[in-house]
Coordinates of C-alpha atoms and ligand atoms in Angstrom, one line a residue:
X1 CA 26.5 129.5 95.5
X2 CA 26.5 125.8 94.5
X3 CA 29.9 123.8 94.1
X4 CA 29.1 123.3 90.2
X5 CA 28.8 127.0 90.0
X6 CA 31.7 127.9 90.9
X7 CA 35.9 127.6 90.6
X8 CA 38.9 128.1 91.9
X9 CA 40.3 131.0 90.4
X10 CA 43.7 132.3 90.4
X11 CA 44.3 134.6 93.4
X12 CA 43.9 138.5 93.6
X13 CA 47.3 140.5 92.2
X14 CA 47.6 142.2 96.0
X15 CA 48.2 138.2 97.3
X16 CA 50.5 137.3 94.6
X17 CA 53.2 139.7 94.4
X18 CA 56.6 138.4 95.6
X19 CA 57.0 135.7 98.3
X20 CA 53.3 136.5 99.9
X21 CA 51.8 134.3 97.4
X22 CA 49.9 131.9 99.4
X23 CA 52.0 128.2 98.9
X24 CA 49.0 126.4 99.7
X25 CA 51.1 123.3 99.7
X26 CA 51.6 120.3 102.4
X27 CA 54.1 117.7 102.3
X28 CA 57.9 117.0 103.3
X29 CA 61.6 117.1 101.6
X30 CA 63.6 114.7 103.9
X31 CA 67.3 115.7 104.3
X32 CA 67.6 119.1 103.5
X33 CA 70.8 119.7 101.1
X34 CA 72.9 122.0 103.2
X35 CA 74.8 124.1 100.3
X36 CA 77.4 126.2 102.5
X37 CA 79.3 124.8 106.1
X38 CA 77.9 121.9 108.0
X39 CA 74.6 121.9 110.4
X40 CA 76.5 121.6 114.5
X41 CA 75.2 118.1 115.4
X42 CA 74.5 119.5 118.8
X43 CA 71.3 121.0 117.7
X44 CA 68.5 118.3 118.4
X45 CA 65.3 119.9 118.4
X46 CA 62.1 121.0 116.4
X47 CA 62.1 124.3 114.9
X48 CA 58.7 125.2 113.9
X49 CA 56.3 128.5 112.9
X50 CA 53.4 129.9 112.4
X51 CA 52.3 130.6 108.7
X52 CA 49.7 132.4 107.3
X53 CA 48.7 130.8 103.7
X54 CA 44.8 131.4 102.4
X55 CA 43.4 127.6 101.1
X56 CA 41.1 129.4 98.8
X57 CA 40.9 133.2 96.7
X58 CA 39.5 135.4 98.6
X59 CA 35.6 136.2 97.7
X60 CA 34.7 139.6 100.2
X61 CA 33.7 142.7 98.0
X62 CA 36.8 144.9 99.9
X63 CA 39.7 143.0 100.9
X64 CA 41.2 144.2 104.1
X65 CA 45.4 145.2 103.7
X66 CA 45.1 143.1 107.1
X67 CA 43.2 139.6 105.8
X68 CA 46.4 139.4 103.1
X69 CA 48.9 140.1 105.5
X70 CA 47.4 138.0 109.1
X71 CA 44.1 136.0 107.9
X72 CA 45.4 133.3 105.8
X73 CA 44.8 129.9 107.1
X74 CA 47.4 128.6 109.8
X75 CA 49.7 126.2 108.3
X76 CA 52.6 124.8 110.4
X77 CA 56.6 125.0 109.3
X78 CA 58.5 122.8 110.9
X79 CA 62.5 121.5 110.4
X80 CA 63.4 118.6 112.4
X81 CA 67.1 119.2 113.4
X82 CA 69.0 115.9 114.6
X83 CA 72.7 114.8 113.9
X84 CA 73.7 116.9 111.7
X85 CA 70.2 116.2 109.1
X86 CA 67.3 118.5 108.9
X87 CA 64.0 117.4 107.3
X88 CA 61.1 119.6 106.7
X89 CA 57.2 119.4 107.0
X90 CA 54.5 121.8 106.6
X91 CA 50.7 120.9 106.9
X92 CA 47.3 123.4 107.7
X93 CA 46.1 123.1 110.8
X94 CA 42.8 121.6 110.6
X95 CA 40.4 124.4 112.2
X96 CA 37.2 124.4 112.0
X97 CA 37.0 127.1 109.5
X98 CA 40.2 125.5 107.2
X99 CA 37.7 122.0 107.2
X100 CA 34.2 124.1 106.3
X101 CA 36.1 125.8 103.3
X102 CA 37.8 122.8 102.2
X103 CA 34.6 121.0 102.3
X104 CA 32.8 123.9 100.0
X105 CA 35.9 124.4 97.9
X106 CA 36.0 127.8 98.4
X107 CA 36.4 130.8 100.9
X108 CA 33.4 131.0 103.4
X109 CA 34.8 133.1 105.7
X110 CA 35.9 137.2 105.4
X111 CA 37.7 139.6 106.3
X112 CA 40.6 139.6 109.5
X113 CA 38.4 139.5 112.3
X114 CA 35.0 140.6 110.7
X115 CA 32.3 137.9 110.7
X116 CA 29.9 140.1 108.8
X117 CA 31.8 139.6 105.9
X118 CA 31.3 136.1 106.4
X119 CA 29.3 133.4 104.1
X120 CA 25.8 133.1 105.9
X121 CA 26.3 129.5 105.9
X122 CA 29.3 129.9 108.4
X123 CA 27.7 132.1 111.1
X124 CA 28.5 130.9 114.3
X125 CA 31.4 128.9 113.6
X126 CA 35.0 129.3 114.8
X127 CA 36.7 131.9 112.4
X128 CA 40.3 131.6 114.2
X129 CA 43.3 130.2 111.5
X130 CA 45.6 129.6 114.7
X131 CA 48.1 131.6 112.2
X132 CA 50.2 133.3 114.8
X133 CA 52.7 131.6 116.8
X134 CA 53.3 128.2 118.4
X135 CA 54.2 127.1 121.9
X136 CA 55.1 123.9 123.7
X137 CA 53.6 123.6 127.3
X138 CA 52.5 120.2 129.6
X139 CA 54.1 117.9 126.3
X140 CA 51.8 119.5 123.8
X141 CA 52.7 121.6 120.7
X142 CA 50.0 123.9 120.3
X143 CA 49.1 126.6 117.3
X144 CA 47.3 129.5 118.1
X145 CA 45.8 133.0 117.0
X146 CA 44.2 135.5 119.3
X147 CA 41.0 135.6 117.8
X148 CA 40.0 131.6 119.0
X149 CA 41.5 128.6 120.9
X150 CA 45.0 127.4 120.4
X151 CA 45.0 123.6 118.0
X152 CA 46.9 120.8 119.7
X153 CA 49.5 119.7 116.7
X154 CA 51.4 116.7 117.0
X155 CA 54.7 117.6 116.5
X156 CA 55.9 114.4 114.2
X157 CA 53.3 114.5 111.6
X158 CA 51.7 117.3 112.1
X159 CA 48.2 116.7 112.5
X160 CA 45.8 118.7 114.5
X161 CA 44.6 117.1 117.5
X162 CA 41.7 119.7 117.9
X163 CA 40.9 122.8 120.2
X164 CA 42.4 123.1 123.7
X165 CA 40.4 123.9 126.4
X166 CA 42.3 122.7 129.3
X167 CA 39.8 119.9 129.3
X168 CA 36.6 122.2 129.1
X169 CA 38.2 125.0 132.1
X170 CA 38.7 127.6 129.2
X171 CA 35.3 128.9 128.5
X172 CA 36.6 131.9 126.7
X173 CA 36.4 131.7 123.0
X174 CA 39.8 133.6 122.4
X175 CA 43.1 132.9 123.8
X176 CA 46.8 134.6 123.2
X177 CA 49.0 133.1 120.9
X178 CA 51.9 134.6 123.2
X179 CA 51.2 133.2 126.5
X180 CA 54.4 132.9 129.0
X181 CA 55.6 129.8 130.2
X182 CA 57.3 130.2 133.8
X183 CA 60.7 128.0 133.3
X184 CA 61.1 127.3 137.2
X185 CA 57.1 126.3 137.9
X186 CA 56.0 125.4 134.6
X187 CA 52.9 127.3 134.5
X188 CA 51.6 128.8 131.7
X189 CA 50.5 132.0 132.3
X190 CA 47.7 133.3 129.0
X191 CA 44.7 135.2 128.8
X192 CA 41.7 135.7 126.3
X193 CA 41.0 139.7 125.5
X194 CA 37.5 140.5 123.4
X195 CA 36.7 137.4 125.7
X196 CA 32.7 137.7 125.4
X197 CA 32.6 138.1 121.9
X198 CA 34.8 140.5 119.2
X199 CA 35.3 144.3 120.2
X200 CA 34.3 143.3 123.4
X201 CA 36.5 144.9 126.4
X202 CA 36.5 141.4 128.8
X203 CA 39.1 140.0 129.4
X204 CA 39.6 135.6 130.4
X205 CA 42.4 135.5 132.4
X206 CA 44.1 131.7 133.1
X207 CA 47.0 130.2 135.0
X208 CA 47.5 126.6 134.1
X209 CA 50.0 124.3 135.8
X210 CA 52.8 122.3 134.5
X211 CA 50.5 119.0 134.2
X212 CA 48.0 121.2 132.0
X213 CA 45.5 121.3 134.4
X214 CA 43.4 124.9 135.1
X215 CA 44.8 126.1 138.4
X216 CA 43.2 130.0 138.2
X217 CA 40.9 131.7 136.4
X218 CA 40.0 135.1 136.7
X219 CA 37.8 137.4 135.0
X220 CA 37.7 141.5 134.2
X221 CA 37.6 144.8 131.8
X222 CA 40.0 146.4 130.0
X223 CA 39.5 149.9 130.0
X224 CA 39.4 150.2 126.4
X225 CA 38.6 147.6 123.3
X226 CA 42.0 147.3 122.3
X227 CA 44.8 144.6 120.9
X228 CA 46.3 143.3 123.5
X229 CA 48.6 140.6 121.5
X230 CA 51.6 140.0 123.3
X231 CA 51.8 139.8 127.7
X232 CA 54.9 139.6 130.3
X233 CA 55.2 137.8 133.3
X234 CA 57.6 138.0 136.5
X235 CA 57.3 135.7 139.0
X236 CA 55.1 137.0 140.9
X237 CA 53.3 139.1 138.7
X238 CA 51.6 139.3 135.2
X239 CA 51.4 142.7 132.7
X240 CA 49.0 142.7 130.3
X241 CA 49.6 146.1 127.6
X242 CA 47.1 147.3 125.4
X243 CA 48.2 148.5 122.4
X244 CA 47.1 151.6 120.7
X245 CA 44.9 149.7 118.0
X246 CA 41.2 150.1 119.2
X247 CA 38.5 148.0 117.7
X248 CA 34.8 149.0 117.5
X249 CA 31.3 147.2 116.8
X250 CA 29.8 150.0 114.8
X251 CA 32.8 150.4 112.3
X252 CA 33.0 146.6 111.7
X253 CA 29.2 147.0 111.0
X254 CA 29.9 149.2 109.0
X255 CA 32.1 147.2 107.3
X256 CA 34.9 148.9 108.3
X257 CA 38.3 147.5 109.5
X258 CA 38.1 145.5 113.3
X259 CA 41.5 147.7 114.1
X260 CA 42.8 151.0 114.0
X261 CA 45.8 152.5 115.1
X262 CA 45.1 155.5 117.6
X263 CA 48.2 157.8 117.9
X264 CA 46.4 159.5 121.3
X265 CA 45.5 156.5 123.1
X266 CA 48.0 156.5 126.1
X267 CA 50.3 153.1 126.7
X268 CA 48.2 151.1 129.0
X269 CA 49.2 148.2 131.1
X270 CA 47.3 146.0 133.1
X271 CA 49.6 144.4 135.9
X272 CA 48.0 142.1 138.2
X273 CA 49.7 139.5 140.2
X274 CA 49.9 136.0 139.2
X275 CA 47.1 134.5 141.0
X276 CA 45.3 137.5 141.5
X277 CA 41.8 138.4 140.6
X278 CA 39.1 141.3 139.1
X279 CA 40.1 143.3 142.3
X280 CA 43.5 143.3 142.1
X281 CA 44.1 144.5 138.4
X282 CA 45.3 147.7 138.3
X283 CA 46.0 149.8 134.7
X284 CA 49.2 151.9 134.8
X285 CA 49.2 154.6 132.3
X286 CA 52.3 156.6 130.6
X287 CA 52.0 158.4 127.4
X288 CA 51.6 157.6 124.0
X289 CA 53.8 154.8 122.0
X290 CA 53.0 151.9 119.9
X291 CA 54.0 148.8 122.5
X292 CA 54.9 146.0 120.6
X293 CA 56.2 142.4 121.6
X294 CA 57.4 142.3 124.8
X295 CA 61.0 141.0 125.3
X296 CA 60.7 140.1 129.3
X297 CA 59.9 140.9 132.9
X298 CA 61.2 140.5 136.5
X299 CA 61.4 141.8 139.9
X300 CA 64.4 144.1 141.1
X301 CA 64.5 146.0 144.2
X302 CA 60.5 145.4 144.4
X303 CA 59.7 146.7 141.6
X304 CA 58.4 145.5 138.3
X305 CA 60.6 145.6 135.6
X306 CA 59.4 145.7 132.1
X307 CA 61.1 145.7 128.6
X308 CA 58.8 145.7 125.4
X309 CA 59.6 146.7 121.9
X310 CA 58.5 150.6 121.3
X311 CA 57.5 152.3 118.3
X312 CA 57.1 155.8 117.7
X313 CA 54.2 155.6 115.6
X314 CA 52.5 153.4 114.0
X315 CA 54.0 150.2 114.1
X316 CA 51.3 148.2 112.1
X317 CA 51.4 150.1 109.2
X318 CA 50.5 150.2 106.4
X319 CA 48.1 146.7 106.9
X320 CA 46.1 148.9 110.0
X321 CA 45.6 152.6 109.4
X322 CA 44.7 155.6 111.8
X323 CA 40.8 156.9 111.6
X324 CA 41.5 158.8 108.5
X325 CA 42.7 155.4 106.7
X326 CA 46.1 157.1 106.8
X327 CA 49.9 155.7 106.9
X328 CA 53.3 157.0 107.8
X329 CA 55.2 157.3 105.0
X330 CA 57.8 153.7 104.7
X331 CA 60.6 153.7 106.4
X332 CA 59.4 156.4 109.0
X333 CA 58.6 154.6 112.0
X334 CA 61.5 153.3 114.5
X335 CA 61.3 151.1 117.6
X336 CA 63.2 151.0 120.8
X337 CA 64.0 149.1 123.7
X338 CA 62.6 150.1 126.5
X339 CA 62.6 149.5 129.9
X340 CA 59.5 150.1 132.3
X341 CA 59.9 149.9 136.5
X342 CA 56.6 149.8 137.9
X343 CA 55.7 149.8 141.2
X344 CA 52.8 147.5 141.7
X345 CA 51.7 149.2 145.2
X346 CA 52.0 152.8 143.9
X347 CA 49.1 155.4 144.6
X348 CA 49.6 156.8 141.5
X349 CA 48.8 155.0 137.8
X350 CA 50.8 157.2 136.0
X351 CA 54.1 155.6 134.8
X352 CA 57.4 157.5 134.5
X353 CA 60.2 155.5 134.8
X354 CA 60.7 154.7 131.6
X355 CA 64.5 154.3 130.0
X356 CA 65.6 153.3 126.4
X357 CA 68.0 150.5 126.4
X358 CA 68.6 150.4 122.9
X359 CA 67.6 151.3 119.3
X360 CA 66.5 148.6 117.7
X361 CA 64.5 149.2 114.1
X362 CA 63.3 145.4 113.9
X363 CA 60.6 143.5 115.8
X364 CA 60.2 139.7 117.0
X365 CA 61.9 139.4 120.0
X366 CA 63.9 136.2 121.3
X367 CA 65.9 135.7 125.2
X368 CA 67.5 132.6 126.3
X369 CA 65.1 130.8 127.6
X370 CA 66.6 130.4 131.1
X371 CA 66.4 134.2 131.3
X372 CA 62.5 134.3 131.4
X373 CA 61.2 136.1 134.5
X374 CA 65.3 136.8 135.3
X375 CA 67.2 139.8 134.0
X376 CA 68.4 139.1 131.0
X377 CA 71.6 140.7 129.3
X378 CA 71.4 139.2 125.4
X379 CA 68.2 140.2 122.8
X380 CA 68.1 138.6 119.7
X381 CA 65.9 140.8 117.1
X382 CA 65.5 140.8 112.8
X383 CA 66.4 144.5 112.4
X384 CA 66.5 147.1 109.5
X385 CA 69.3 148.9 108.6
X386 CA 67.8 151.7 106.4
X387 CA 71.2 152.9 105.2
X388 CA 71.7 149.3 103.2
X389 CA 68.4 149.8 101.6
X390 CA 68.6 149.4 98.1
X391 CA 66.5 149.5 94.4
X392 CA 66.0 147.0 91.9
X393 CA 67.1 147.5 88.0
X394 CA 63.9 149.4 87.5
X395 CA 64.3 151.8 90.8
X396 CA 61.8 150.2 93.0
X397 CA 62.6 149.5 96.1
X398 CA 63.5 146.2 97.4
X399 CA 60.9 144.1 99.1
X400 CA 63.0 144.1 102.5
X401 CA 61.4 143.6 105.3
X402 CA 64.2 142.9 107.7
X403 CA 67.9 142.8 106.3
X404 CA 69.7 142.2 109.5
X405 CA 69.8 139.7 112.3
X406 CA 70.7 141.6 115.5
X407 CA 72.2 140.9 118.5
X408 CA 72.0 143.3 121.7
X409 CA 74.1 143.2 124.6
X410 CA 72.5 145.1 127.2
X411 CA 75.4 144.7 129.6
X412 CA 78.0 145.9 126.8
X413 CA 75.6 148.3 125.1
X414 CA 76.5 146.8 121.5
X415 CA 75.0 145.6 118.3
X416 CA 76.1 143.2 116.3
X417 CA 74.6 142.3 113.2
X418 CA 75.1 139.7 110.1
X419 CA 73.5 141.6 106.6
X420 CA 73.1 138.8 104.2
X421 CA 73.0 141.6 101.0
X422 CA 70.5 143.7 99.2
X423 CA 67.5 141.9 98.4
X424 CA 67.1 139.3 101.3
X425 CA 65.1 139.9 104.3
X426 CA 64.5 137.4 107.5
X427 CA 61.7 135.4 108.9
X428 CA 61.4 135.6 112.1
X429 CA 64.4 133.4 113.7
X430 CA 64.6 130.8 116.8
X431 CA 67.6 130.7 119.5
X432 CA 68.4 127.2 120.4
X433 CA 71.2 127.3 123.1
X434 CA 74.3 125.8 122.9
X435 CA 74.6 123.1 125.7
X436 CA 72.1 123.1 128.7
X437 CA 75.3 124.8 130.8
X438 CA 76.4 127.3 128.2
X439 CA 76.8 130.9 128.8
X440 CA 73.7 133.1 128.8
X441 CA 73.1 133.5 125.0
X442 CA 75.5 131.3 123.6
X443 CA 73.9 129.1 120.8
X444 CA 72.4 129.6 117.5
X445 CA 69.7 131.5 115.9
X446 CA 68.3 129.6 112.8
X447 CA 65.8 131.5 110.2
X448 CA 64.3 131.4 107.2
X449 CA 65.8 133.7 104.5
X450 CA 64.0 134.9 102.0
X451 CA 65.0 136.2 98.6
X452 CA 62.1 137.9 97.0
X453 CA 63.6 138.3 93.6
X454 CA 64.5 134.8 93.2
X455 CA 61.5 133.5 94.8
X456 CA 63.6 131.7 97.0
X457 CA 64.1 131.1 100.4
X458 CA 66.8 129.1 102.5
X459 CA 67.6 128.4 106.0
X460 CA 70.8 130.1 107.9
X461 CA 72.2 129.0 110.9
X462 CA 74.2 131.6 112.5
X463 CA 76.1 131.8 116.0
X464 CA 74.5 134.0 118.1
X465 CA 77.4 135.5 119.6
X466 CA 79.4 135.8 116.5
X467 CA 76.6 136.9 114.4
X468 CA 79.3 139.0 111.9
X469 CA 81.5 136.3 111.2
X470 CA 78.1 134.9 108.8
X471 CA 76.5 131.7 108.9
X472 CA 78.1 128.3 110.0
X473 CA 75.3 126.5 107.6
X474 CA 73.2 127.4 104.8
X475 CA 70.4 124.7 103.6
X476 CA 68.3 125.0 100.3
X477 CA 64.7 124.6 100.4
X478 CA 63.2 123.7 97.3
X479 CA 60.5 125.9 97.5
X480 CA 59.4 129.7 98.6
X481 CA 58.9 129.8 101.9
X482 CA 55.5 132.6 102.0
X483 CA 56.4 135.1 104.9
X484 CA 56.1 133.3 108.0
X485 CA 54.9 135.0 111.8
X486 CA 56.2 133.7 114.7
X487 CA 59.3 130.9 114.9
X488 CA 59.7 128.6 118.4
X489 CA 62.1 126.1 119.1
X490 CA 61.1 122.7 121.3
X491 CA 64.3 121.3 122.6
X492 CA 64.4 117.4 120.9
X493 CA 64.1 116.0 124.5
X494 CA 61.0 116.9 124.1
X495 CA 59.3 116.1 120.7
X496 CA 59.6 112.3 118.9
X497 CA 62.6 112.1 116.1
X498 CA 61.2 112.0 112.5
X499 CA 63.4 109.2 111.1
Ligands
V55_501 C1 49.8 140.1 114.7 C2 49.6 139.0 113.8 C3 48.3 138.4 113.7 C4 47.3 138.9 114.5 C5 47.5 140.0 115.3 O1 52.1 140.3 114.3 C6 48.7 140.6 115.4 C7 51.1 140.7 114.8 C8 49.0 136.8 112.2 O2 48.0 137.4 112.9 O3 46.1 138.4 114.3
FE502 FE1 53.3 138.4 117.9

């Protein structure tokens, strides 16, 4: 289609209801207006996430549940904390596909993770949004999806420096948007999966050290073409767990969905050690259970130890659907802690020492950061509480995603949780510790808020450890904040102040 032909039109209802609606807005507000308490001038540091927001209407004949909910373009939130003050900056990141569409005014690529519902015009070209998460590593900020390469954003103005290869040493085309930073080395321990093209079962596997420099590379197959979004790492060793969403070349053909949630498919982990390579992966197997974000890993007694989030069914719902395109009913699905020991050396791949730590009915993990690779006794998490669901005037129910932040004590076995009332649910938050020497756990968790029915959003700052007594700040933001993914926090030692 030419340009003349052709408009921006107003955006499909299934985009626009509630605080989905793509913002599709960059720019600043300096000096937040905090409307309740006083930010703690001891947090100095950059807050920033990963947000989904489509540039242009959608133009595919069938839009995917999953292309509204994970395939907007990649923008990047971020809240410069410093002395008391927070200012706030979002901006795209400029991918390849974000600069094609702007160019053309309109959408050129599909569907999530389905170049055949591409534009012609566009074949070949990077379709990643880097939507997912953020992570700091060797002094760069970088955004990042698991369907291409992480973007190198400047963490001041947010521009995109480009595509990170390591200096060409990744070759693979897709890399993790959760990759694990070792705190005492500084490596950064990631890993491309459907590495030789999508639906593809190869796996890139890369350690790169501290100065950002390629130190190992190693190459294998999964044993199925599955998600494998999230990893863990231990010192000495790193677990890569598939997740019981398979992909498949003929169904995208078809012009099917890329993912589908198998209920059979066993839990599968691939566990090989840090610098190992194709010979030495091995792929434990226990039985079935929707793995979801891992929380952390480390070594006790020789073993592995392994906690992830756990759902008992299908814990992508309803945006990925079984083979029968159905869904659990809402509200049906819970997730666990749970706590793996694997035994790297075992004859056997069948896993069984498997214990739950805790209920948890949320997702989005957070640890102190000094607890990575180390036992760790605190777990931040956005929960549910179903029994503080409620309905609107007109008997729908509220659009709550999560109406809790949690805090787990592991050592205690207790929950404690702050419910900010009916019809708000939480972004995913950040921890920012205290002081460098404070207690494991002891800071903050900050968050956006979102009220749906207001079309509103602000930002809470809670203490972690005191998570009833409600926030210590609450700032306006002046606009919606669309439903974010994942939130980081880079310590201000790190990253340039704004003013
Ligand atoms: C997730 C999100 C994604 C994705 C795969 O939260 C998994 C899970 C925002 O994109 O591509
Ligand atoms: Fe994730």
């Amino acid at each position: 289609m030419k340009e003349h032909d052709h408009m921006t039109k107003a955006f499909p209802p299934i985009m626009t209801q509630g605080i989905d609606e793509p913002c599709r807005f960059e720019g600043e507000v300096y000096d937040l207006e905090v409307a309740e308490g006083s930010v703690p001038t001891e947090i100095d540091g950059l807050l920033v996430q990963a947000v989904p927001d489509q540039a242009f209407p959608p133009e595919v004949n069938t839009l995917h549940p999953m292309t509204v909910a994970a395939g907007g373009d990649g923008t990047v939130r971020a809240f410069r904390f410093k002395n008391g003050h927070v200012d706030y900056r979002t901006r795209y990141v400029r991918t390849e596909r974000f600069l094609l569409e702007r160019q053309a005014r309109r959408s050129l690529f599909g569907n999530y993770r389905d170049p055949f519902s591409d534009d012609p015009s566009v074949a070949g070209k990077s379709r990643t949004t880097a939507n997912t998460a953020l992570f700091f590593h060797a002094g760069k900020l970088f955004a990042a999806k698991e369907d291409g390469l992480p973007h190198e954003i400047d963490p001041q103005t947010l521009e995109t420096r480009g595509a990170w290869t390591a200096d060409g040493a990744v070759t693979s085309p897709t890399f993790t948007a959760h990759p694990k930073i070792d705190p005492h080395t500084g490596q950064l321990i990631g890993f491309g999966y459907a590495a030789k093209g999508e639906t593809t079962r190869d796996i890139a596997y890369y350690v790169v050290g501290k100065d950002g420099k390629l130190e190992h590379e190693a190459w294998f197959e999964a044993p199925m073409a599955a998600m494998i979004h999230d990893c863990a790492a231990t010192p000495n060793y790193t677990i890569l767990p598939l997740m019981p969403v398979t992909s498949d070349l003929g169904r995208l053909k078809d012009g099917g969905p890329h993912f589908i949630y198998d209920p059979d498919m066993p839990q599968i982990f691939g566990v090989l050690p840090r610098m190992g390579g194709v010979g030495d992966v091995r792929w434990f197997r226990a039985p079935p259970g929707f793995t979801g974000h891992t929380v952390n890993a480390f070594e006790e007694d020789g073993l592995i130890v392994f906690d992830v989030l756990e759902a008992d069914g299908n814990g992508f719902a309803p945006v990925i659907t079984d083979r029968n395109g159905n869904v659990p009913p809402p509200g049906s699905v819970s997730t666990s802690l749970v706590r793996w020991r694997i035994d790297y050396h075992a004859l056997s791949e069948e896993l069984s020492d498997r214990t739950v730590l805790a209920r948890v009915d949320g997702e989005g993990p957070h640890i102190d950061p000094r607890r990575e690779m180390r036992p760790q006794r605190h777990v931040f998490v956005p929960t549910l509480d179903r029994t503080k669901l409620t309905t609107d005037k007109n008997g729908r129910p509220m659009p709550v995603l999560f109406n809790q932040l949690s805090h787990f004590d592991l050592e205690a076995g207790t929950q404690e949780s702050w419910y900010p009332g009916p019809a708000a649910t939480f972004q995913d938050p950040v921890f920012v510790l205290r002081s460098p020497d404070a207690d494991e756990g002891d800071g903050f968790l900050i968050a956006v808020l979102n009220h749906p029915l207001e079309r509103r959003s602000e930002l809470v700052i809670l203490e972690s450890l005191r998570l009833t007594a409600g926030p210590v700040a609450r700032l306006n933001l002046p606009m919606r904040m669309r439903l974010g993914i994942h939130a980081s926090w880079i310590d201000g030692a790190f990253v340039p102040d704004w003013s």
